[in-house]
């Protein structure tokens, strides 16, 4: 049987690539030299690619894949204009694109599986956690380090908390813990842990199994998982976005005030 590969156009230089391989859509993070850190434009491109994958006829599974040694080390630092102090500007320019990314994964009626070959930190950790399944190499490490910069990672928590106990999530954020793959598996942050040499094969097996299933069966399971597993997802996500926007506004105002005195 011949499996057809089709590359789907994505934004130029976005660091994101989407292709279809039979019944699989594969979203690749392709800026390994930067640890696959995501800029806002990458986040927007990834969101559009995920939404497109969900609309593709015959596609039953989205594989989130990354090139290089790291899965995703978080959000990329971006130089630009002076940061806004207004919560609504922070919400529109920074918070909303990230919220839209997590929401796009949440709303998929196809299965999402993250193939985590390396470290996943901050945004990368939350992106992986937002997927239905996450299979990680035993060498991978996981963290939510935003509080080191006094950034409350409420958006990341909105993706992580449906999968882990609140105490485990609090430890990641407030105690600045970094989990190895075994610890991540124990708290529910990942679905499976395998040796790095077996990672590709294991995710291939999951994809093959999923592609063989009837799409109506997949959609029914996904809709039930959303309704029963995360019944307050949208409320929690909106609260996370509002809290982060307000906190960043207040923190920036304090920094500006201390700089001017």
Short mmCIF file of the C-alpha atoms (twelve columns), coordinates in Angstrom:
data_MODEL
# 
_entry.id   MODEL 
# 
loop_
_atom_site.group_PDB 
_atom_site.id 
_atom_site.type_symbol 
_atom_site.label_atom_id 
_atom_site.label_alt_id 
_atom_site.label_comp_id 
_atom_site.label_asym_id 
_atom_site.label_seq_id 
_atom_site.Cartn_x 
_atom_site.Cartn_y 
_atom_site.Cartn_z 
_atom_site.pdbx_PDB_model_num 
ATOM 1   C CA . UNK A 1   0.000   0.000  0.000  1 
ATOM 2   C CA . UNK A 2   1.313   3.436  -0.908 1 
ATOM 3   C CA . UNK A 3   1.032   6.133  1.752  1 
ATOM 4   C CA . UNK A 4   0.689   9.606  0.303  1 
ATOM 5   C CA . UNK A 5   2.604   12.506 1.859  1 
ATOM 6   C CA . UNK A 6   1.171   15.973 1.306  1 
ATOM 7   C CA . UNK A 7   2.847   19.084 2.660  1 
ATOM 8   C CA . UNK A 8   0.381   21.815 3.558  1 
ATOM 9   C CA . UNK A 9   1.358   25.450 3.137  1 
ATOM 10  C CA . UNK A 10  2.114   27.299 6.380  1 
ATOM 11  C CA . UNK A 11  3.314   30.826 7.036  1 
ATOM 12  C CA . UNK A 12  6.785   31.498 5.682  1 
ATOM 13  C CA . UNK A 13  9.533   31.258 8.302  1 
ATOM 14  C CA . UNK A 14  6.962   30.372 10.962 1 
ATOM 15  C CA . UNK A 15  8.920   27.469 12.405 1 
ATOM 16  C CA . UNK A 16  5.821   25.321 11.874 1 
ATOM 17  C CA . UNK A 17  5.247   22.655 9.230  1 
ATOM 18  C CA . UNK A 18  2.036   20.714 8.577  1 
ATOM 19  C CA . UNK A 19  1.844   17.657 6.366  1 
ATOM 20  C CA . UNK A 20  -0.575  14.783 5.899  1 
ATOM 21  C CA . UNK A 21  0.504   11.166 5.750  1 
ATOM 22  C CA . UNK A 22  -2.488  8.979  4.989  1 
ATOM 23  C CA . UNK A 23  -4.941  9.509  7.853  1 
ATOM 24  C CA . UNK A 24  -2.356  11.380 9.930  1 
ATOM 25  C CA . UNK A 25  -1.726  15.109 10.058 1 
ATOM 26  C CA . UNK A 26  1.760   15.856 11.369 1 
ATOM 27  C CA . UNK A 27  2.538   19.230 12.885 1 
ATOM 28  C CA . UNK A 28  6.293   19.708 13.199 1 
ATOM 29  C CA . UNK A 29  8.111   22.295 15.278 1 
ATOM 30  C CA . UNK A 30  11.037  22.996 12.991 1 
ATOM 31  C CA . UNK A 31  13.351  25.499 14.607 1 
ATOM 32  C CA . UNK A 32  15.674  23.093 16.448 1 
ATOM 33  C CA . UNK A 33  18.558  25.559 16.655 1 
ATOM 34  C CA . UNK A 34  16.418  27.590 19.099 1 
ATOM 35  C CA . UNK A 35  15.090  24.606 21.000 1 
ATOM 36  C CA . UNK A 36  11.828  25.033 19.060 1 
ATOM 37  C CA . UNK A 37  10.995  28.110 21.136 1 
ATOM 38  C CA . UNK A 38  7.802   29.621 19.737 1 
ATOM 39  C CA . UNK A 39  7.311   33.251 18.753 1 
ATOM 40  C CA . UNK A 40  3.819   34.722 18.659 1 
ATOM 41  C CA . UNK A 41  3.743   34.288 14.870 1 
ATOM 42  C CA . UNK A 42  4.668   30.623 15.335 1 
ATOM 43  C CA . UNK A 43  1.867   30.215 17.866 1 
ATOM 44  C CA . UNK A 44  -0.637  31.756 15.449 1 
ATOM 45  C CA . UNK A 45  0.639   29.532 12.614 1 
ATOM 46  C CA . UNK A 46  0.397   26.436 14.813 1 
ATOM 47  C CA . UNK A 47  -3.169  27.299 15.792 1 
ATOM 48  C CA . UNK A 48  -4.213  27.698 12.163 1 
ATOM 49  C CA . UNK A 49  -2.472  24.441 11.233 1 
ATOM 50  C CA . UNK A 50  -4.239  22.545 14.025 1 
ATOM 51  C CA . UNK A 51  -7.608  23.951 12.999 1 
ATOM 52  C CA . UNK A 52  -6.885  23.018 9.387  1 
ATOM 53  C CA . UNK A 53  -5.900  19.483 10.400 1 
ATOM 54  C CA . UNK A 54  -9.228  19.097 12.172 1 
ATOM 55  C CA . UNK A 55  -11.069 19.959 8.943  1 
ATOM 56  C CA . UNK A 56  -9.109  17.647 6.637  1 
ATOM 57  C CA . UNK A 57  -11.191 14.812 5.155  1 
ATOM 58  C CA . UNK A 58  -9.901  11.413 6.191  1 
ATOM 59  C CA . UNK A 59  -7.528  12.692 8.879  1 
ATOM 60  C CA . UNK A 60  -8.093  10.961 12.218 1 
ATOM 61  C CA . UNK A 61  -5.015  11.839 14.229 1 
ATOM 62  C CA . UNK A 62  -2.742  14.834 14.709 1 
ATOM 63  C CA . UNK A 63  0.837   14.038 15.675 1 
ATOM 64  C CA . UNK A 64  2.763   16.869 17.324 1 
ATOM 65  C CA . UNK A 65  6.406   16.343 16.475 1 
ATOM 66  C CA . UNK A 66  9.596   18.344 16.949 1 
ATOM 67  C CA . UNK A 67  12.978  18.418 15.272 1 
ATOM 68  C CA . UNK A 68  16.240  18.407 17.194 1 
ATOM 69  C CA . UNK A 69  17.168  17.597 20.775 1 
ATOM 70  C CA . UNK A 70  14.422  19.621 22.519 1 
ATOM 71  C CA . UNK A 71  10.678  19.275 22.093 1 
ATOM 72  C CA . UNK A 72  9.947   22.926 22.917 1 
ATOM 73  C CA . UNK A 73  11.767  25.070 25.461 1 
ATOM 74  C CA . UNK A 74  8.922   27.585 25.730 1 
ATOM 75  C CA . UNK A 75  8.023   30.941 24.258 1 
ATOM 76  C CA . UNK A 76  10.756  32.783 22.401 1 
ATOM 77  C CA . UNK A 77  11.969  36.121 23.703 1 
ATOM 78  C CA . UNK A 78  10.995  38.785 21.181 1 
ATOM 79  C CA . UNK A 79  12.404  42.274 20.848 1 
ATOM 80  C CA . UNK A 80  9.996   44.956 19.818 1 
ATOM 81  C CA . UNK A 81  8.084   48.016 20.897 1 
ATOM 82  C CA . UNK A 82  7.837   49.040 24.537 1 
ATOM 83  C CA . UNK A 83  5.504   46.578 26.317 1 
ATOM 84  C CA . UNK A 84  1.989   47.859 26.845 1 
ATOM 85  C CA . UNK A 85  0.653   48.418 30.359 1 
ATOM 86  C CA . UNK A 86  -2.995  48.049 29.349 1 
ATOM 87  C CA . UNK A 87  -4.519  44.649 30.214 1 
ATOM 88  C CA . UNK A 88  -6.577  44.634 27.017 1 
ATOM 89  C CA . UNK A 89  -3.450  45.165 24.884 1 
ATOM 90  C CA . UNK A 90  -1.610  42.403 26.721 1 
ATOM 91  C CA . UNK A 91  -4.624  40.149 26.261 1 
ATOM 92  C CA . UNK A 92  -4.834  40.769 22.521 1 
ATOM 93  C CA . UNK A 93  -1.141  40.758 21.687 1 
ATOM 94  C CA . UNK A 94  0.217   37.974 23.878 1 
ATOM 95  C CA . UNK A 95  -2.345  36.110 25.937 1 
ATOM 96  C CA . UNK A 96  -5.079  35.483 23.366 1 
ATOM 97  C CA . UNK A 97  -2.828  33.779 20.767 1 
ATOM 98  C CA . UNK A 98  -1.611  31.297 23.392 1 
ATOM 99  C CA . UNK A 99  -5.144  30.712 24.656 1 
ATOM 100 C CA . UNK A 100 -6.288  30.109 21.070 1 
ATOM 101 C CA . UNK A 101 -3.539  27.506 20.592 1 
ATOM 102 C CA . UNK A 102 -4.579  25.441 23.602 1 
ATOM 103 C CA . UNK A 103 -8.238  25.826 22.696 1 
ATOM 104 C CA . UNK A 104 -7.645  24.612 19.129 1 
ATOM 105 C CA . UNK A 105 -6.198  21.372 20.484 1 
ATOM 106 C CA . UNK A 106 -9.010  21.037 23.022 1 
ATOM 107 C CA . UNK A 107 -11.713 21.408 20.358 1 
ATOM 108 C CA . UNK A 108 -10.293 18.835 17.933 1 
ATOM 109 C CA . UNK A 109 -12.603 15.942 17.064 1 
ATOM 110 C CA . UNK A 110 -9.557  13.917 16.010 1 
ATOM 111 C CA . UNK A 111 -6.982  12.383 18.347 1 
ATOM 112 C CA . UNK A 112 -3.938  14.482 19.240 1 
ATOM 113 C CA . UNK A 113 -0.709  12.782 20.278 1 
ATOM 114 C CA . UNK A 114 2.549   14.483 21.233 1 
ATOM 115 C CA . UNK A 115 5.795   12.684 20.402 1 
ATOM 116 C CA . UNK A 116 8.110   14.167 23.022 1 
ATOM 117 C CA . UNK A 117 11.711  13.349 22.203 1 
ATOM 118 C CA . UNK A 118 13.291  16.000 24.419 1 
ATOM 119 C CA . UNK A 119 12.746  18.664 27.034 1 
ATOM 120 C CA . UNK A 120 9.400   20.473 27.248 1 
ATOM 121 C CA . UNK A 121 9.376   23.665 29.292 1 
ATOM 122 C CA . UNK A 122 6.798   26.397 29.807 1 
ATOM 123 C CA . UNK A 123 4.665   26.736 26.701 1 
ATOM 124 C CA . UNK A 124 6.162   23.496 25.385 1 
ATOM 125 C CA . UNK A 125 5.113   21.598 28.495 1 
ATOM 126 C CA . UNK A 126 1.581   22.990 28.317 1 
ATOM 127 C CA . UNK A 127 1.330   22.324 24.577 1 
ATOM 128 C CA . UNK A 128 2.221   18.685 25.145 1 
ATOM 129 C CA . UNK A 129 -0.166  18.420 28.103 1 
ATOM 130 C CA . UNK A 130 -3.032  19.798 26.020 1 
ATOM 131 C CA . UNK A 131 -2.850  16.780 23.700 1 
ATOM 132 C CA . UNK A 132 -4.966  13.677 24.295 1 
ATOM 133 C CA . UNK A 133 -1.859  11.514 24.494 1 
ATOM 134 C CA . UNK A 134 1.781   12.345 25.160 1 
ATOM 135 C CA . UNK A 135 4.488   9.731  24.732 1 
ATOM 136 C CA . UNK A 136 7.869   10.858 26.003 1 
ATOM 137 C CA . UNK A 137 11.420  9.621  25.826 1 
ATOM 138 C CA . UNK A 138 12.792  8.588  29.206 1 
ATOM 139 C CA . UNK A 139 15.434  11.318 28.956 1 
ATOM 140 C CA . UNK A 140 12.921  14.190 28.582 1 
ATOM 141 C CA . UNK A 141 12.493  16.810 31.310 1 
ATOM 142 C CA . UNK A 142 9.450   18.967 32.067 1 
ATOM 143 C CA . UNK A 143 8.921   22.283 33.846 1 
ATOM 144 C CA . UNK A 144 6.806   25.428 34.127 1 
ATOM 145 C CA . UNK A 145 9.527   27.977 34.976 1 
ATOM 146 C CA . UNK A 146 7.630   31.204 34.303 1 
ATOM 147 C CA . UNK A 147 7.562   32.295 37.953 1 
ATOM 148 C CA . UNK A 148 11.332  32.769 37.787 1 
ATOM 149 C CA . UNK A 149 10.407  35.886 35.768 1 
ATOM 150 C CA . UNK A 150 7.366   36.722 37.920 1 
ATOM 151 C CA . UNK A 151 5.004   35.613 35.160 1 
ATOM 152 C CA . UNK A 152 2.063   33.665 36.617 1 
ATOM 153 C CA . UNK A 153 1.613   30.735 34.177 1 
ATOM 154 C CA . UNK A 154 -2.154  30.598 34.457 1 
ATOM 155 C CA . UNK A 155 -2.584  29.783 30.763 1 
ATOM 156 C CA . UNK A 156 -0.171  26.860 31.017 1 
ATOM 157 C CA . UNK A 157 -1.994  25.681 34.127 1 
ATOM 158 C CA . UNK A 158 -5.279  25.701 32.214 1 
ATOM 159 C CA . UNK A 159 -3.760  23.066 29.914 1 
ATOM 160 C CA . UNK A 160 -1.909  21.114 32.611 1 
ATOM 161 C CA . UNK A 161 -4.475  20.967 35.432 1 
ATOM 162 C CA . UNK A 162 -7.002  18.711 33.654 1 
ATOM 163 C CA . UNK A 163 -4.311  16.012 33.657 1 
ATOM 164 C CA . UNK A 164 -2.542  16.304 37.010 1 
ATOM 165 C CA . UNK A 165 -3.415  16.735 40.683 1 
ATOM 166 C CA . UNK A 166 -3.503  20.383 41.805 1 
ATOM 167 C CA . UNK A 167 -0.673  19.678 44.274 1 
ATOM 168 C CA . UNK A 168 1.534   18.414 41.447 1 
ATOM 169 C CA . UNK A 169 0.712   21.471 39.337 1 
ATOM 170 C CA . UNK A 170 1.422   23.774 42.275 1 
ATOM 171 C CA . UNK A 171 4.766   22.056 42.806 1 
ATOM 172 C CA . UNK A 172 5.709   22.656 39.174 1 
ATOM 173 C CA . UNK A 173 4.854   26.341 39.423 1 
ATOM 174 C CA . UNK A 174 5.352   27.480 43.010 1 
ATOM 175 C CA . UNK A 175 8.228   25.192 43.957 1 
ATOM 176 C CA . UNK A 176 9.823   25.511 40.505 1 
ATOM 177 C CA . UNK A 177 10.207  21.754 40.188 1 
ATOM 178 C CA . UNK A 178 11.579  20.118 37.079 1 
ATOM 179 C CA . UNK A 179 10.202  16.624 36.518 1 
ATOM 180 C CA . UNK A 180 11.963  13.801 34.767 1 
ATOM 181 C CA . UNK A 181 9.905   11.536 32.527 1 
ATOM 182 C CA . UNK A 182 9.279   8.966  35.258 1 
ATOM 183 C CA . UNK A 183 7.928   11.657 37.595 1 
ATOM 184 C CA . UNK A 184 5.870   13.191 34.784 1 
ATOM 185 C CA . UNK A 185 4.291   9.803  34.119 1 
ATOM 186 C CA . UNK A 186 3.537   9.297  37.814 1 
ATOM 187 C CA . UNK A 187 1.618   12.589 38.099 1 
ATOM 188 C CA . UNK A 188 -0.247  12.146 34.792 1 
ATOM 189 C CA . UNK A 189 1.541   14.814 32.800 1 
ATOM 190 C CA . UNK A 190 2.439   12.267 30.102 1 
ATOM 191 C CA . UNK A 191 0.668   9.098  28.971 1 
ATOM 192 C CA . UNK A 192 3.635   6.810  28.403 1 
ATOM 193 C CA . UNK A 193 7.394   6.779  28.823 1 
ATOM 194 C CA . UNK A 194 9.656   4.778  26.520 1 
ATOM 195 C CA . UNK A 195 13.331  4.656  25.713 1 
ATOM 196 C CA . UNK A 196 14.333  7.235  23.122 1 
ATOM 197 C CA . UNK A 197 15.163  4.503  20.618 1 
ATOM 198 C CA . UNK A 198 11.597  3.153  20.851 1 
ATOM 199 C CA . UNK A 199 9.728   6.473  20.764 1 
ATOM 200 C CA . UNK A 200 9.105   6.705  17.023 1 
ATOM 201 C CA . UNK A 201 7.893   3.117  16.830 1 
ATOM 202 C CA . UNK A 202 5.526   3.500  19.782 1 
ATOM 203 C CA . UNK A 203 3.893   6.647  18.424 1 
ATOM 204 C CA . UNK A 204 3.686   5.044  14.976 1 
ATOM 205 C CA . UNK A 205 1.762   2.181  16.607 1 
ATOM 206 C CA . UNK A 206 -0.686  4.602  18.218 1 
ATOM 207 C CA . UNK A 207 -1.173  6.452  14.938 1 
ATOM 208 C CA . UNK A 208 -1.702  3.221  12.989 1 
ATOM 209 C CA . UNK A 209 -4.261  2.007  15.536 1 
ATOM 210 C CA . UNK A 210 -6.121  5.332  15.456 1 
ATOM 211 C CA . UNK A 211 -6.182  5.627  11.671 1 
ATOM 212 C CA . UNK A 212 -7.831  2.184  11.506 1 
ATOM 213 C CA . UNK A 213 -10.744 3.316  13.702 1 
ATOM 214 C CA . UNK A 214 -14.080 4.647  12.430 1 
ATOM 215 C CA . UNK A 215 -14.181 8.466  12.574 1 
ATOM 216 C CA . UNK A 216 -17.587 8.460  14.276 1 
ATOM 217 C CA . UNK A 217 -16.191 6.347  17.108 1 
ATOM 218 C CA . UNK A 218 -13.237 8.701  17.513 1 
ATOM 219 C CA . UNK A 219 -15.481 11.761 17.540 1 
ATOM 220 C CA . UNK A 220 -17.786 10.226 20.155 1 
ATOM 221 C CA . UNK A 221 -14.896 9.468  22.500 1 
ATOM 222 C CA . UNK A 222 -13.379 12.922 22.023 1 
ATOM 223 C CA . UNK A 223 -16.663 14.676 22.732 1 
ATOM 224 C CA . UNK A 224 -17.234 12.622 25.855 1 
ATOM 225 C CA . UNK A 225 -13.716 13.283 27.133 1 
ATOM 226 C CA . UNK A 226 -14.283 17.010 26.669 1 
ATOM 227 C CA . UNK A 227 -17.691 17.002 28.353 1 
ATOM 228 C CA . UNK A 228 -16.849 14.703 31.255 1 
ATOM 229 C CA . UNK A 229 -13.156 15.377 31.710 1 
ATOM 230 C CA . UNK A 230 -13.055 19.158 31.345 1 
ATOM 231 C CA . UNK A 231 -16.633 20.438 31.743 1 
ATOM 232 C CA . UNK A 232 -15.452 23.880 32.892 1 
ATOM 233 C CA . UNK A 233 -12.594 24.217 30.386 1 
ATOM 234 C CA . UNK A 234 -13.785 27.419 28.726 1 
ATOM 235 C CA . UNK A 235 -14.559 29.141 32.030 1 
ATOM 236 C CA . UNK A 236 -11.172 28.169 33.446 1 
ATOM 237 C CA . UNK A 237 -9.337  29.231 30.285 1 
ATOM 238 C CA . UNK A 238 -11.018 32.644 30.275 1 
ATOM 239 C CA . UNK A 239 -10.180 33.106 33.955 1 
ATOM 240 C CA . UNK A 240 -6.556  32.156 33.248 1 
ATOM 241 C CA . UNK A 241 -6.352  34.699 30.423 1 
ATOM 242 C CA . UNK A 242 -7.916  37.468 32.491 1 
ATOM 243 C CA . UNK A 243 -5.672  36.840 35.505 1 
ATOM 244 C CA . UNK A 244 -2.509  36.731 33.406 1 
ATOM 245 C CA . UNK A 245 -3.368  39.911 31.498 1 
ATOM 246 C CA . UNK A 246 -4.116  41.819 34.703 1 
ATOM 247 C CA . UNK A 247 -1.054  40.492 36.524 1 
ATOM 248 C CA . UNK A 248 1.293   41.367 33.666 1 
ATOM 249 C CA . UNK A 249 -0.200  44.859 33.501 1 
ATOM 250 C CA . UNK A 250 0.311   45.432 37.233 1 
ATOM 251 C CA . UNK A 251 3.841   43.988 37.230 1 
ATOM 252 C CA . UNK A 252 4.894   46.108 34.255 1 
ATOM 253 C CA . UNK A 253 3.454   49.192 35.941 1 
ATOM 254 C CA . UNK A 254 5.426   48.443 39.116 1 
ATOM 255 C CA . UNK A 255 8.630   47.962 37.127 1 
ATOM 256 C CA . UNK A 256 8.087   51.215 35.248 1 
ATOM 257 C CA . UNK A 257 7.351   53.062 38.487 1 
ATOM 258 C CA . UNK A 258 10.496  51.763 40.193 1 
ATOM 259 C CA . UNK A 259 12.567  52.643 37.122 1 
ATOM 260 C CA . UNK A 260 11.299  56.223 37.136 1 
ATOM 261 C CA . UNK A 261 11.974  56.832 40.830 1 
# 
